[in-house]
Coordinates of N, CA and C in Angstrom, one line a residue:
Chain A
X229 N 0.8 -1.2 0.0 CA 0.0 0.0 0.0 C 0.9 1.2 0.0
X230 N 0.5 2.3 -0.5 CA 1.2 3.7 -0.5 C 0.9 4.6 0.7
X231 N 2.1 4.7 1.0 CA 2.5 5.7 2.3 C 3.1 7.1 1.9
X232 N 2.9 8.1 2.7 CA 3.1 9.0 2.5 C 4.0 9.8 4.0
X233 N 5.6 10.0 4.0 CA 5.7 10.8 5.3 C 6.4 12.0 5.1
X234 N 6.2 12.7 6.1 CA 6.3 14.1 5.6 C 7.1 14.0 7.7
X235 N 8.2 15.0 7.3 CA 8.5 15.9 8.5 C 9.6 17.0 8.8
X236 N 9.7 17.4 9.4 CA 9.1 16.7 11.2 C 7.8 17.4 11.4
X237 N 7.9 17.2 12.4 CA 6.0 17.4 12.9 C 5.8 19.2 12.9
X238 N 6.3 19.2 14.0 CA 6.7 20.9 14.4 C 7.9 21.3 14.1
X239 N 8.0 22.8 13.9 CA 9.8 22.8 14.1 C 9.4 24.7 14.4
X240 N 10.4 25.2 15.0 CA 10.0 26.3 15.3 C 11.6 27.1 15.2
X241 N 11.5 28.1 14.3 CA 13.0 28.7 13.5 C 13.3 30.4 13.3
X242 N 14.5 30.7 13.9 CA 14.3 31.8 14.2 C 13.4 32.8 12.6
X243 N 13.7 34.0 12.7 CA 13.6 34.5 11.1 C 15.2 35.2 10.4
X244 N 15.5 34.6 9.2 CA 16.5 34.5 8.6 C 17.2 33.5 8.8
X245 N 16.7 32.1 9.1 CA 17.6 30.9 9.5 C 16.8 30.0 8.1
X246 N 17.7 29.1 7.5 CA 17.2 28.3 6.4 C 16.1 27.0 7.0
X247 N 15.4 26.7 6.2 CA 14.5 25.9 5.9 C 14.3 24.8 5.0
X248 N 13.8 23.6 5.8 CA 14.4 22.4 4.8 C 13.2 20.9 5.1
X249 N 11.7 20.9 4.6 CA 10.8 20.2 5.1 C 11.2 19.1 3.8
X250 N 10.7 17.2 4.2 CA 10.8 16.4 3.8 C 10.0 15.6 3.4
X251 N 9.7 15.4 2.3 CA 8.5 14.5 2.2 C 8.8 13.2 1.2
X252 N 8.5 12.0 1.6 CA 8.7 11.2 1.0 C 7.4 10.3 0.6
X253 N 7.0 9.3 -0.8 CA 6.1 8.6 -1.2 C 6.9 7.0 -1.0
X254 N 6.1 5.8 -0.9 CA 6.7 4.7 -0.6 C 5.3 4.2 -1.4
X255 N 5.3 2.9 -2.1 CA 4.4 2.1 -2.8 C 4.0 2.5 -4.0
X256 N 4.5 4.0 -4.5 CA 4.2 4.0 -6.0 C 5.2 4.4 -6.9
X257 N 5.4 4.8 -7.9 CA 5.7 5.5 -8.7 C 5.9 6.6 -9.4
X258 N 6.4 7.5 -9.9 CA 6.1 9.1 -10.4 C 5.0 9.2 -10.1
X259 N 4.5 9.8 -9.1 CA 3.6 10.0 -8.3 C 3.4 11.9 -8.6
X260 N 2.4 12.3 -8.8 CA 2.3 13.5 -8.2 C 2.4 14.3 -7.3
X261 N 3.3 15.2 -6.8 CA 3.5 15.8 -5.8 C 3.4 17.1 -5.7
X262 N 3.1 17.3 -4.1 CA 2.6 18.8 -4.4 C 2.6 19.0 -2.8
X263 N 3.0 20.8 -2.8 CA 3.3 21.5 -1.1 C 1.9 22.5 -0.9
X264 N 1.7 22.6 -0.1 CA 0.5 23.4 0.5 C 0.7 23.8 1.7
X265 N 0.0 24.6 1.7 CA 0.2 25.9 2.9 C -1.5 25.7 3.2
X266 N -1.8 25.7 4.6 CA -3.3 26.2 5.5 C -3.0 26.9 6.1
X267 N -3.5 28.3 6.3 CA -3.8 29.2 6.8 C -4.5 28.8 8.4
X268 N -4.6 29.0 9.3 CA -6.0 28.6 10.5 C -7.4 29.2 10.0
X269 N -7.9 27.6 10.2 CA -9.5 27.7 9.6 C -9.5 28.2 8.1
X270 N -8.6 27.8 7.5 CA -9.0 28.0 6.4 C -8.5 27.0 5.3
X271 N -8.9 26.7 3.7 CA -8.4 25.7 2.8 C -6.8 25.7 2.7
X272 N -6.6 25.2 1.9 CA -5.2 24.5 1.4 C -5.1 25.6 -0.1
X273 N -4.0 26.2 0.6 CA -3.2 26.9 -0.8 C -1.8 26.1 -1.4
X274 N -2.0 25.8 -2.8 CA -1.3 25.2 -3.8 C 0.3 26.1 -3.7
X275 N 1.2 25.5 -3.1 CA 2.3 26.3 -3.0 C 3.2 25.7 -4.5
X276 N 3.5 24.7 -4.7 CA 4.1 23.7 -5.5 C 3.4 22.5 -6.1
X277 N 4.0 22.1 -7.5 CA 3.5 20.6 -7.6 C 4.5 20.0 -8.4
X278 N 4.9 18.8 -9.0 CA 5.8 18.5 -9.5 C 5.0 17.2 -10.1
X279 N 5.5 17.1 -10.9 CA 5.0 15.6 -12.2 C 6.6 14.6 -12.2
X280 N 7.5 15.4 -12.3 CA 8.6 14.3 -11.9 C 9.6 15.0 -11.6
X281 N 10.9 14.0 -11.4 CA 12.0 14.8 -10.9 C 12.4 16.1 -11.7
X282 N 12.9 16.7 -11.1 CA 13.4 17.9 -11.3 C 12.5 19.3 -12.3
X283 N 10.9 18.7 -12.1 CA 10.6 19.4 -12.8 C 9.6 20.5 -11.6
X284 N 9.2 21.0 -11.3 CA 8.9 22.1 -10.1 C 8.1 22.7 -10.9
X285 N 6.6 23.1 -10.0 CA 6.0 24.2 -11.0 C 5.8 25.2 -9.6
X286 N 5.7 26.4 -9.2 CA 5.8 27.1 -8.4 C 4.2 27.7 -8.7
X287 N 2.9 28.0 -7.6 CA 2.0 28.5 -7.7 C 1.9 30.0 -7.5
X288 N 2.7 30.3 -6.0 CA 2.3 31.7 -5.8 C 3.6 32.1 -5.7
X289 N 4.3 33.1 -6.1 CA 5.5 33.9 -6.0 C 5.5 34.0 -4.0
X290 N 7.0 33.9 -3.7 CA 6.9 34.1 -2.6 C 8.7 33.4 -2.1
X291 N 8.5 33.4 -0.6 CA 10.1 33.0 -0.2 C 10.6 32.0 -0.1
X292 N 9.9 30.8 -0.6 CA 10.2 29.2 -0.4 C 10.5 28.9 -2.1
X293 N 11.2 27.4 -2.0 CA 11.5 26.4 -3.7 C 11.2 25.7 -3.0
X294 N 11.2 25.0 -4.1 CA 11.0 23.3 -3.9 C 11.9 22.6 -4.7
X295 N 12.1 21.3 -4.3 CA 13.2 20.0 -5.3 C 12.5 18.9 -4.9
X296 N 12.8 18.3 -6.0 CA 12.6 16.8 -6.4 C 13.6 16.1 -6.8
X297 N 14.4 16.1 -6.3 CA 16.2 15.3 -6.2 C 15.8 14.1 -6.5
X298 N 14.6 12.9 -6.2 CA 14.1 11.5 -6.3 C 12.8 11.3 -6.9
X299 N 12.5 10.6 -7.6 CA 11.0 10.1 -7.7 C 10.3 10.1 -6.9
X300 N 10.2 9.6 -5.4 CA 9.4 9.8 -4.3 C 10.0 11.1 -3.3
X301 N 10.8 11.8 -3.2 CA 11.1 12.6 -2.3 C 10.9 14.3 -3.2
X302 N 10.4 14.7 -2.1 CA 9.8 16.2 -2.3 C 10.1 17.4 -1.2
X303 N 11.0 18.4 -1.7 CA 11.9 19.2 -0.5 C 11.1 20.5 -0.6
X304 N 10.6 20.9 0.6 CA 10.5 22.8 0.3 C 11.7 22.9 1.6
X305 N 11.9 24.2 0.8 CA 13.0 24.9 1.4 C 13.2 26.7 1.5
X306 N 14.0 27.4 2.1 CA 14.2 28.9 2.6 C 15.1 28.7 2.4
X307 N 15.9 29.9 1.9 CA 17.1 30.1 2.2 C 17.3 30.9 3.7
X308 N 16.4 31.9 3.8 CA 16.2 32.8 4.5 C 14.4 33.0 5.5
X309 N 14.0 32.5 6.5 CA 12.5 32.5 6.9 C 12.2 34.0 7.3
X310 N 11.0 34.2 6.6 CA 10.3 35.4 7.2 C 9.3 34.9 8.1
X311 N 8.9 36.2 8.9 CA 7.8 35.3 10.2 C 6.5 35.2 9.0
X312 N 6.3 35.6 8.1 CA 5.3 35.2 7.4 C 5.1 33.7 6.6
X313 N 6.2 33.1 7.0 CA 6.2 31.7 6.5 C 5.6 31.1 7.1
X314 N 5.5 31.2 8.8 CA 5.1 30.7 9.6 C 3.5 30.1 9.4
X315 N 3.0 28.9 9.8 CA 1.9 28.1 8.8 C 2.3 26.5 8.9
X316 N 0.8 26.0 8.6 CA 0.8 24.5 8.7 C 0.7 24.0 7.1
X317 N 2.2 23.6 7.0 CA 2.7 22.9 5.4 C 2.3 21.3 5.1
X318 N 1.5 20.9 4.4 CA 0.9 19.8 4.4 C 2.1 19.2 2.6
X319 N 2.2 18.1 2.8 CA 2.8 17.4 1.5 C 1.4 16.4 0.8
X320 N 1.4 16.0 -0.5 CA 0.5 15.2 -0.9 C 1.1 15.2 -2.1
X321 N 0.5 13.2 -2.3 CA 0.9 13.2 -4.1 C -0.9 12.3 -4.2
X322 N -0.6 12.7 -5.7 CA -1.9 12.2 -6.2 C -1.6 11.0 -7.0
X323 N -2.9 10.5 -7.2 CA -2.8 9.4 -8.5 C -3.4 9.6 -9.6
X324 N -4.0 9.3 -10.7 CA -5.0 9.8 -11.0 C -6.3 9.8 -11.0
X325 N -6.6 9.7 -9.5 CA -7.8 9.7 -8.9 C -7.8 10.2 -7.8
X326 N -7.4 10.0 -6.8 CA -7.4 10.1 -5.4 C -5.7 10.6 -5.3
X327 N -6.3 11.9 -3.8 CA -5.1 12.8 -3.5 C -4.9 12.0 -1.7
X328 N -3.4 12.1 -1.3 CA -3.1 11.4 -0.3 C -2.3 12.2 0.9
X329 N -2.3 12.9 2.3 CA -1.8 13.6 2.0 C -1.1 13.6 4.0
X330 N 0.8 14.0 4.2 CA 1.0 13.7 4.5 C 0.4 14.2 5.9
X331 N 0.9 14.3 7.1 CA 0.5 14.6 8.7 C 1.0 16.0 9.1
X332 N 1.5 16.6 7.8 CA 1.6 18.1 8.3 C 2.9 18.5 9.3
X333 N 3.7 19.7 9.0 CA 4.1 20.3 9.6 C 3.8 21.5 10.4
X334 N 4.1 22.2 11.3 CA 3.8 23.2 11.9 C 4.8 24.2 12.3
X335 N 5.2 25.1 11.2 CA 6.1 26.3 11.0 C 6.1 26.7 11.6
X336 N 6.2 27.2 13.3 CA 6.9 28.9 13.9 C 8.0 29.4 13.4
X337 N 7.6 30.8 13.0 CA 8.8 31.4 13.1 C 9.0 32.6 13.9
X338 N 9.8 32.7 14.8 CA 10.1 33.6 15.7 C 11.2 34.7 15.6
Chain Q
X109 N -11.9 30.1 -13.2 CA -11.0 29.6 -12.5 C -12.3 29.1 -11.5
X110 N -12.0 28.0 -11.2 CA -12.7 27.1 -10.3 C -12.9 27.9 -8.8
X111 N -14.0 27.8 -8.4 CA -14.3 28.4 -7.2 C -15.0 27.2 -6.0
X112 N -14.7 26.7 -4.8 CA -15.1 25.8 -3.9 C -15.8 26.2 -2.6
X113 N -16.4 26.5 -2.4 CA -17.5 26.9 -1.2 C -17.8 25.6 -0.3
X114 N -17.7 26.2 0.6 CA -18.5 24.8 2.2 C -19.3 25.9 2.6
X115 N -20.4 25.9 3.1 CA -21.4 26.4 4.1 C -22.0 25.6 4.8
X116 N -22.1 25.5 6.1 CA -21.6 26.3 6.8 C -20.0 26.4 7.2
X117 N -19.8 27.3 7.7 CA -18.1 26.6 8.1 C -17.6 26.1 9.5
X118 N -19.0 26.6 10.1 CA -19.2 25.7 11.7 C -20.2 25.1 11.8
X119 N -20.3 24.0 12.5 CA -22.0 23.3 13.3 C -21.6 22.6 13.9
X120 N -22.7 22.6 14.9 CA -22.5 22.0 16.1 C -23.6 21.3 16.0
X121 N -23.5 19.7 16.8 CA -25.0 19.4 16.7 C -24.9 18.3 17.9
X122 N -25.6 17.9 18.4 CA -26.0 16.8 19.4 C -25.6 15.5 19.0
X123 N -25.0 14.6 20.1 CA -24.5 13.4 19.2 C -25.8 12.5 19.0
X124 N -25.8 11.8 17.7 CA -26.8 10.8 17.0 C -27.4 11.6 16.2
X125 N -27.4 12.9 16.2 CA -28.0 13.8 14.5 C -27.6 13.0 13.4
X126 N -28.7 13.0 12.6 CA -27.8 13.1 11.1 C -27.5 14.3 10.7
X127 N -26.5 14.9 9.9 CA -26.7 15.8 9.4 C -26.0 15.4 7.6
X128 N -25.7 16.8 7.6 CA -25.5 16.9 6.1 C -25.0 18.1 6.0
X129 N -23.2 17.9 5.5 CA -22.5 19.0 5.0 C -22.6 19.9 3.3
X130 N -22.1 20.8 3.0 CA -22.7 20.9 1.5 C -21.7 21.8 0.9
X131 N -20.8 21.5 0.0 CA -20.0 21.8 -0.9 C -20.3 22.0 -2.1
X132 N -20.3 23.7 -2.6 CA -21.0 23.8 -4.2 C -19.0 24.3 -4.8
X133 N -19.5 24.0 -6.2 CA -18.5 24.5 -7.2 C -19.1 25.1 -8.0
X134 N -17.9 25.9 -8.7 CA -18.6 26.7 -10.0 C -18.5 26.1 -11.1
X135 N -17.5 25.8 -11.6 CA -17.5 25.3 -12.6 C -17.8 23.6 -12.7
X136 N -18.5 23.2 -13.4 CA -19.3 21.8 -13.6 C -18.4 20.9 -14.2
X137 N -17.6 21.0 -15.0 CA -16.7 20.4 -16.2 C -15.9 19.8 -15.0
X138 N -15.9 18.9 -13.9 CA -15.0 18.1 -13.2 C -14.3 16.6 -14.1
X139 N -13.5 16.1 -13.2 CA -13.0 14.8 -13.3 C -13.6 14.1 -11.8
X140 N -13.6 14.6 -10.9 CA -13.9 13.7 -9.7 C -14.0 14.8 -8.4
X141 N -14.5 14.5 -7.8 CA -14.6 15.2 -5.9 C -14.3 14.2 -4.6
X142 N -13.7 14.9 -4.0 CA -13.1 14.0 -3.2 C -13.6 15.0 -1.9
X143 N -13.9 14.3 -0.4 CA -14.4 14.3 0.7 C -12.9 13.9 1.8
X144 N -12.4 14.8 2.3 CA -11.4 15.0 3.7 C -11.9 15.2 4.9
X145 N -11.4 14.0 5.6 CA -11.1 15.0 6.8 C -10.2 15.4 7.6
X146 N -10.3 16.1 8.4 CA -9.0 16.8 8.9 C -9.3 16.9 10.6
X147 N -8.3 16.5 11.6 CA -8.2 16.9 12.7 C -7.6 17.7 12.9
X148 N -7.2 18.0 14.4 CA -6.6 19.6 14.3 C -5.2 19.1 14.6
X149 N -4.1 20.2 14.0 CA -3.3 19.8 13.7 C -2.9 18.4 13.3
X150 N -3.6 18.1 12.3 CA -3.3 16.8 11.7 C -3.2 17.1 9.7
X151 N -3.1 16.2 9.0 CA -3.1 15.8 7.9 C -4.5 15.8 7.3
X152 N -4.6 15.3 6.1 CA -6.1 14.9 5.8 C -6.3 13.9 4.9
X153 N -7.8 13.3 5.8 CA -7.3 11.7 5.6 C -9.0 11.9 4.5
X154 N -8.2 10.8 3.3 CA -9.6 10.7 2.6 C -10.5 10.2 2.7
X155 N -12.1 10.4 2.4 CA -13.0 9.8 3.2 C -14.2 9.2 2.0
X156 N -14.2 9.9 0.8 CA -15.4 9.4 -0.2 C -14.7 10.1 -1.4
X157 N -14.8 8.9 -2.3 CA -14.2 9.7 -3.3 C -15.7 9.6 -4.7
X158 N -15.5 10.6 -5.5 CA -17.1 10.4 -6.7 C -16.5 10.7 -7.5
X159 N -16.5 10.4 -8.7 CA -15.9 10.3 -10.1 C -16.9 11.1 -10.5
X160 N -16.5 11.9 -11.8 CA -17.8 12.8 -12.4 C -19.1 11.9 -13.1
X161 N -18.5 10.8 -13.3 CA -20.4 9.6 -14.0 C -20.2 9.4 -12.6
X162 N -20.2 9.3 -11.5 CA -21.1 9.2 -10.2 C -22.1 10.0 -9.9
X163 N -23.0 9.3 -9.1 CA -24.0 10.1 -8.4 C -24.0 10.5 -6.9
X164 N -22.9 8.8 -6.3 CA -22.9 9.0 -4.9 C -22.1 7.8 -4.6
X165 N -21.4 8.0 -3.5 CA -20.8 6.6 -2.6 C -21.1 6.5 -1.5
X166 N -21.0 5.6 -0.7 CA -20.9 5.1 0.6 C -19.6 4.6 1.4
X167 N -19.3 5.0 2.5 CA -18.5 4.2 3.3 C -19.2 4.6 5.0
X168 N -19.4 3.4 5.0 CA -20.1 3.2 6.8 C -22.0 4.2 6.8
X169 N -21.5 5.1 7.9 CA -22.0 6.2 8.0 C -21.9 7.1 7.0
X170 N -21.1 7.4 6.3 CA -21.2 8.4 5.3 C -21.9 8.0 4.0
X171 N -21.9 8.9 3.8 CA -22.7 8.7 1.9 C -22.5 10.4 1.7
X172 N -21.8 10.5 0.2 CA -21.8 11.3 -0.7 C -22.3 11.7 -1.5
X173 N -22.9 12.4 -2.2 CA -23.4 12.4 -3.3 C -22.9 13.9 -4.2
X174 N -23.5 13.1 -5.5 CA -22.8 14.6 -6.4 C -23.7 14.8 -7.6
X175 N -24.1 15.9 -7.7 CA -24.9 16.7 -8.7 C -24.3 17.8 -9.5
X176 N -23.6 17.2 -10.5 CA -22.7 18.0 -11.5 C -23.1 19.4 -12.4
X177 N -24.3 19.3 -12.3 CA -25.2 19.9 -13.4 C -25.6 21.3 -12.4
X178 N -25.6 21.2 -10.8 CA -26.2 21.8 -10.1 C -24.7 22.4 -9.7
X179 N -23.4 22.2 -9.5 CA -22.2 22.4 -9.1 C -22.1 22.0 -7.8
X180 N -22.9 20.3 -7.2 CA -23.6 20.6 -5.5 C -22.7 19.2 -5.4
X181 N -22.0 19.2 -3.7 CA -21.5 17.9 -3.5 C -22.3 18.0 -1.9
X182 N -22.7 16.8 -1.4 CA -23.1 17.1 0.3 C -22.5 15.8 0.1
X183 N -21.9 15.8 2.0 CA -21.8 14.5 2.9 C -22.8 14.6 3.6
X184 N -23.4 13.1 3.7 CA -24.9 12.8 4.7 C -23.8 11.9 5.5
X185 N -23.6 12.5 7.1 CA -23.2 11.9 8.2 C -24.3 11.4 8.8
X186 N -24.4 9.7 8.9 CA -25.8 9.6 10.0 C -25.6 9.1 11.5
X187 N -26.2 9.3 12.5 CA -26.3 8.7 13.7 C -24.6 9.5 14.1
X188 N -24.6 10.6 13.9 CA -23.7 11.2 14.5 C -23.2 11.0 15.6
X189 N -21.5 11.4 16.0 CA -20.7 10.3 17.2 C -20.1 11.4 17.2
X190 N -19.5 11.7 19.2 CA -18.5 12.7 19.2 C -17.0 12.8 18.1
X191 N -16.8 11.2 18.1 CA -15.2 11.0 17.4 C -15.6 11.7 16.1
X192 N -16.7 11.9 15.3 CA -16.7 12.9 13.8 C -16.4 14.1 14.2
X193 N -16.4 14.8 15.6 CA -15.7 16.0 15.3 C -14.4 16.2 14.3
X194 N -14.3 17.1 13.7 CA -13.0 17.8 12.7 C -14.0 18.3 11.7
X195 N -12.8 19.0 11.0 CA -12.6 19.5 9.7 C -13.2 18.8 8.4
X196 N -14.2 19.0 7.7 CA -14.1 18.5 6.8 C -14.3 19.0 5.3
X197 N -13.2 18.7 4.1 CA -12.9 19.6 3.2 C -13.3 18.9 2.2
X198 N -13.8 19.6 0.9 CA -14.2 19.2 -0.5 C -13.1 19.6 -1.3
X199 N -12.9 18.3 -1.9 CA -11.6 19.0 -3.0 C -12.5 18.3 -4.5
X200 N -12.2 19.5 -5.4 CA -12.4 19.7 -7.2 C -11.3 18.9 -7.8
X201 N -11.3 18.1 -8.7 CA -10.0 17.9 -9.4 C -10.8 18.2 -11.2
X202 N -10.5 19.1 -11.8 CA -10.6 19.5 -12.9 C -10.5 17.9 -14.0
X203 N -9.1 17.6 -14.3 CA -9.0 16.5 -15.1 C -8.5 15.3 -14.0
X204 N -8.0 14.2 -15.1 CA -7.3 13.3 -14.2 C -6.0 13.7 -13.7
X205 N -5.5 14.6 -14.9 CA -4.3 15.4 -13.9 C -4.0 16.6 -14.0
X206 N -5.3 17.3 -13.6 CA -5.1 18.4 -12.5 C -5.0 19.0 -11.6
X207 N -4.8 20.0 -11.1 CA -4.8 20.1 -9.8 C -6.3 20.4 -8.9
X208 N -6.4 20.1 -7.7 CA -7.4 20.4 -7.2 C -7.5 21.3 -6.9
X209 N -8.7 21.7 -6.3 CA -9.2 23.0 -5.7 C -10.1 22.6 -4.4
X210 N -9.5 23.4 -3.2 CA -10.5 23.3 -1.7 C -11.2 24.2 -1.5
X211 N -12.3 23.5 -1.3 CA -13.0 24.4 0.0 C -12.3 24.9 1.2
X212 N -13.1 26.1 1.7 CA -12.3 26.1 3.3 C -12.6 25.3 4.6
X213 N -13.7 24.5 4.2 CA -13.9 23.1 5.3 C -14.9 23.8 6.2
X214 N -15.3 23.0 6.2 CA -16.9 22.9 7.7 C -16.1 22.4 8.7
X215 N -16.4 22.6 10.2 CA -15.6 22.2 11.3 C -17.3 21.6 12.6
X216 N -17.1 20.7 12.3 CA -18.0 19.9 12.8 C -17.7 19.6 14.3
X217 N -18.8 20.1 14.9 CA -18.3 19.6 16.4 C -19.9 18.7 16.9
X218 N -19.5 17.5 17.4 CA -20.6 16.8 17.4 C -20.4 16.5 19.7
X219 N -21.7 17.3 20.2 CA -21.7 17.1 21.7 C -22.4 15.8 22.3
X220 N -21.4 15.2 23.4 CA -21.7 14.4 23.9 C -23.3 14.5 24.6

């Protein structure tokens, strides 16, 4: 069966210190992948998605990238955090049917 | 550009209600709708999925249904249980491989 892990859970980073969340797929193949950002109480914003390695599509301009160095592994990253980064980053890949998606990080930035 | 609505975005209701959440879209031309839920600070876990020739699914207690022509998706929760408290979100998928689109989720709180 396909798994999906994403971490770490929390991590809490000064501002202007880099940034480096991890997400990995297990049980499939060129998988869909994609970063999101939730706001509190609110939907899922499309930060990133990727179709395969090294191909990255960026949704909203802003301070974070992303890599796909592996078929199953999916990186967002900072070079630099603003407190505005700060936010619950969820990872997910799709099939082409059904979206799967990991247990979420939880950004402080202070 | 696709637009995803939940109303309400809270309710609360007595445990063993049925109720019924309701997710509209704008645009009709889907591939599938898919039903989340979400705890707090957690992930989101899939719960019903409808293909656009669907009308409706089941798992357990839940049942989905979907009315493409109307832009209308509802979950029918029955015999409501404190543990269905959370979040729960509608997501659009345009084609088989596009991207989806969320709602901002109903936050269900079901009292003992």
């Amino acid at each position: 069966s396909q798994t999906i892990h994403q971490w770490p859970a929390t991590l809490v980073q000064p501002v202007g210190s880099p940034l480096s969340l991890e997400c990995t797929v297990e049980g499939t193949s060129n998988p869909n992948l994609y970063w999101y950002r939730q706001a509190a109480g609110r939907g899922l914003q499309l930060l990133f998605y990727s179709v395969g390695i090294g191909q990255i599509s960026s949704e909203v301009p802003q301070n974070l990238s992303a890599s796909r160095p592996q078929d199953r592994q999916f990186i967002l990253s900072s070079k630099k955090l603003l407190l505005s980064d700060s936010g619950f980053y969820l990872c997910a890949w799709s099939s082409n049917t059904e979206a799967f998606f990991g247990q979420g990080t939880r950004l402080t930035v202070v | 550009k696709q637009e995803v609505t939940q109303i309400p975005a809270a309710l609360s209701v007595p445990e063993g209600e049925n109720l019924v959440l309701n997710c509209s879209f704008t645009d009709s031309a889907i591939y599938n709708l898919q039903w989340f839920r979400q705890d707090p600070g957690k992930g989101l876990t899939s719960l019903l999925l409808i293909q656009s020739s669907q009308r409706e699914q089941t798992s357990g207690r839940l049942n989905a249904s979907l009315d493409k022509s109307s832009g209308r998706s509802t979950l029918y929760i029955a015999a409501s249980q404190p543990g269905d408290s959370a979040t729960y979100l509608c997501a659009v998928r345009p084609t088989n491989a596009g991207k989806s689109t969320f709602g901002d989720g109903t936050t269900l709180t079901v009292k003992p």
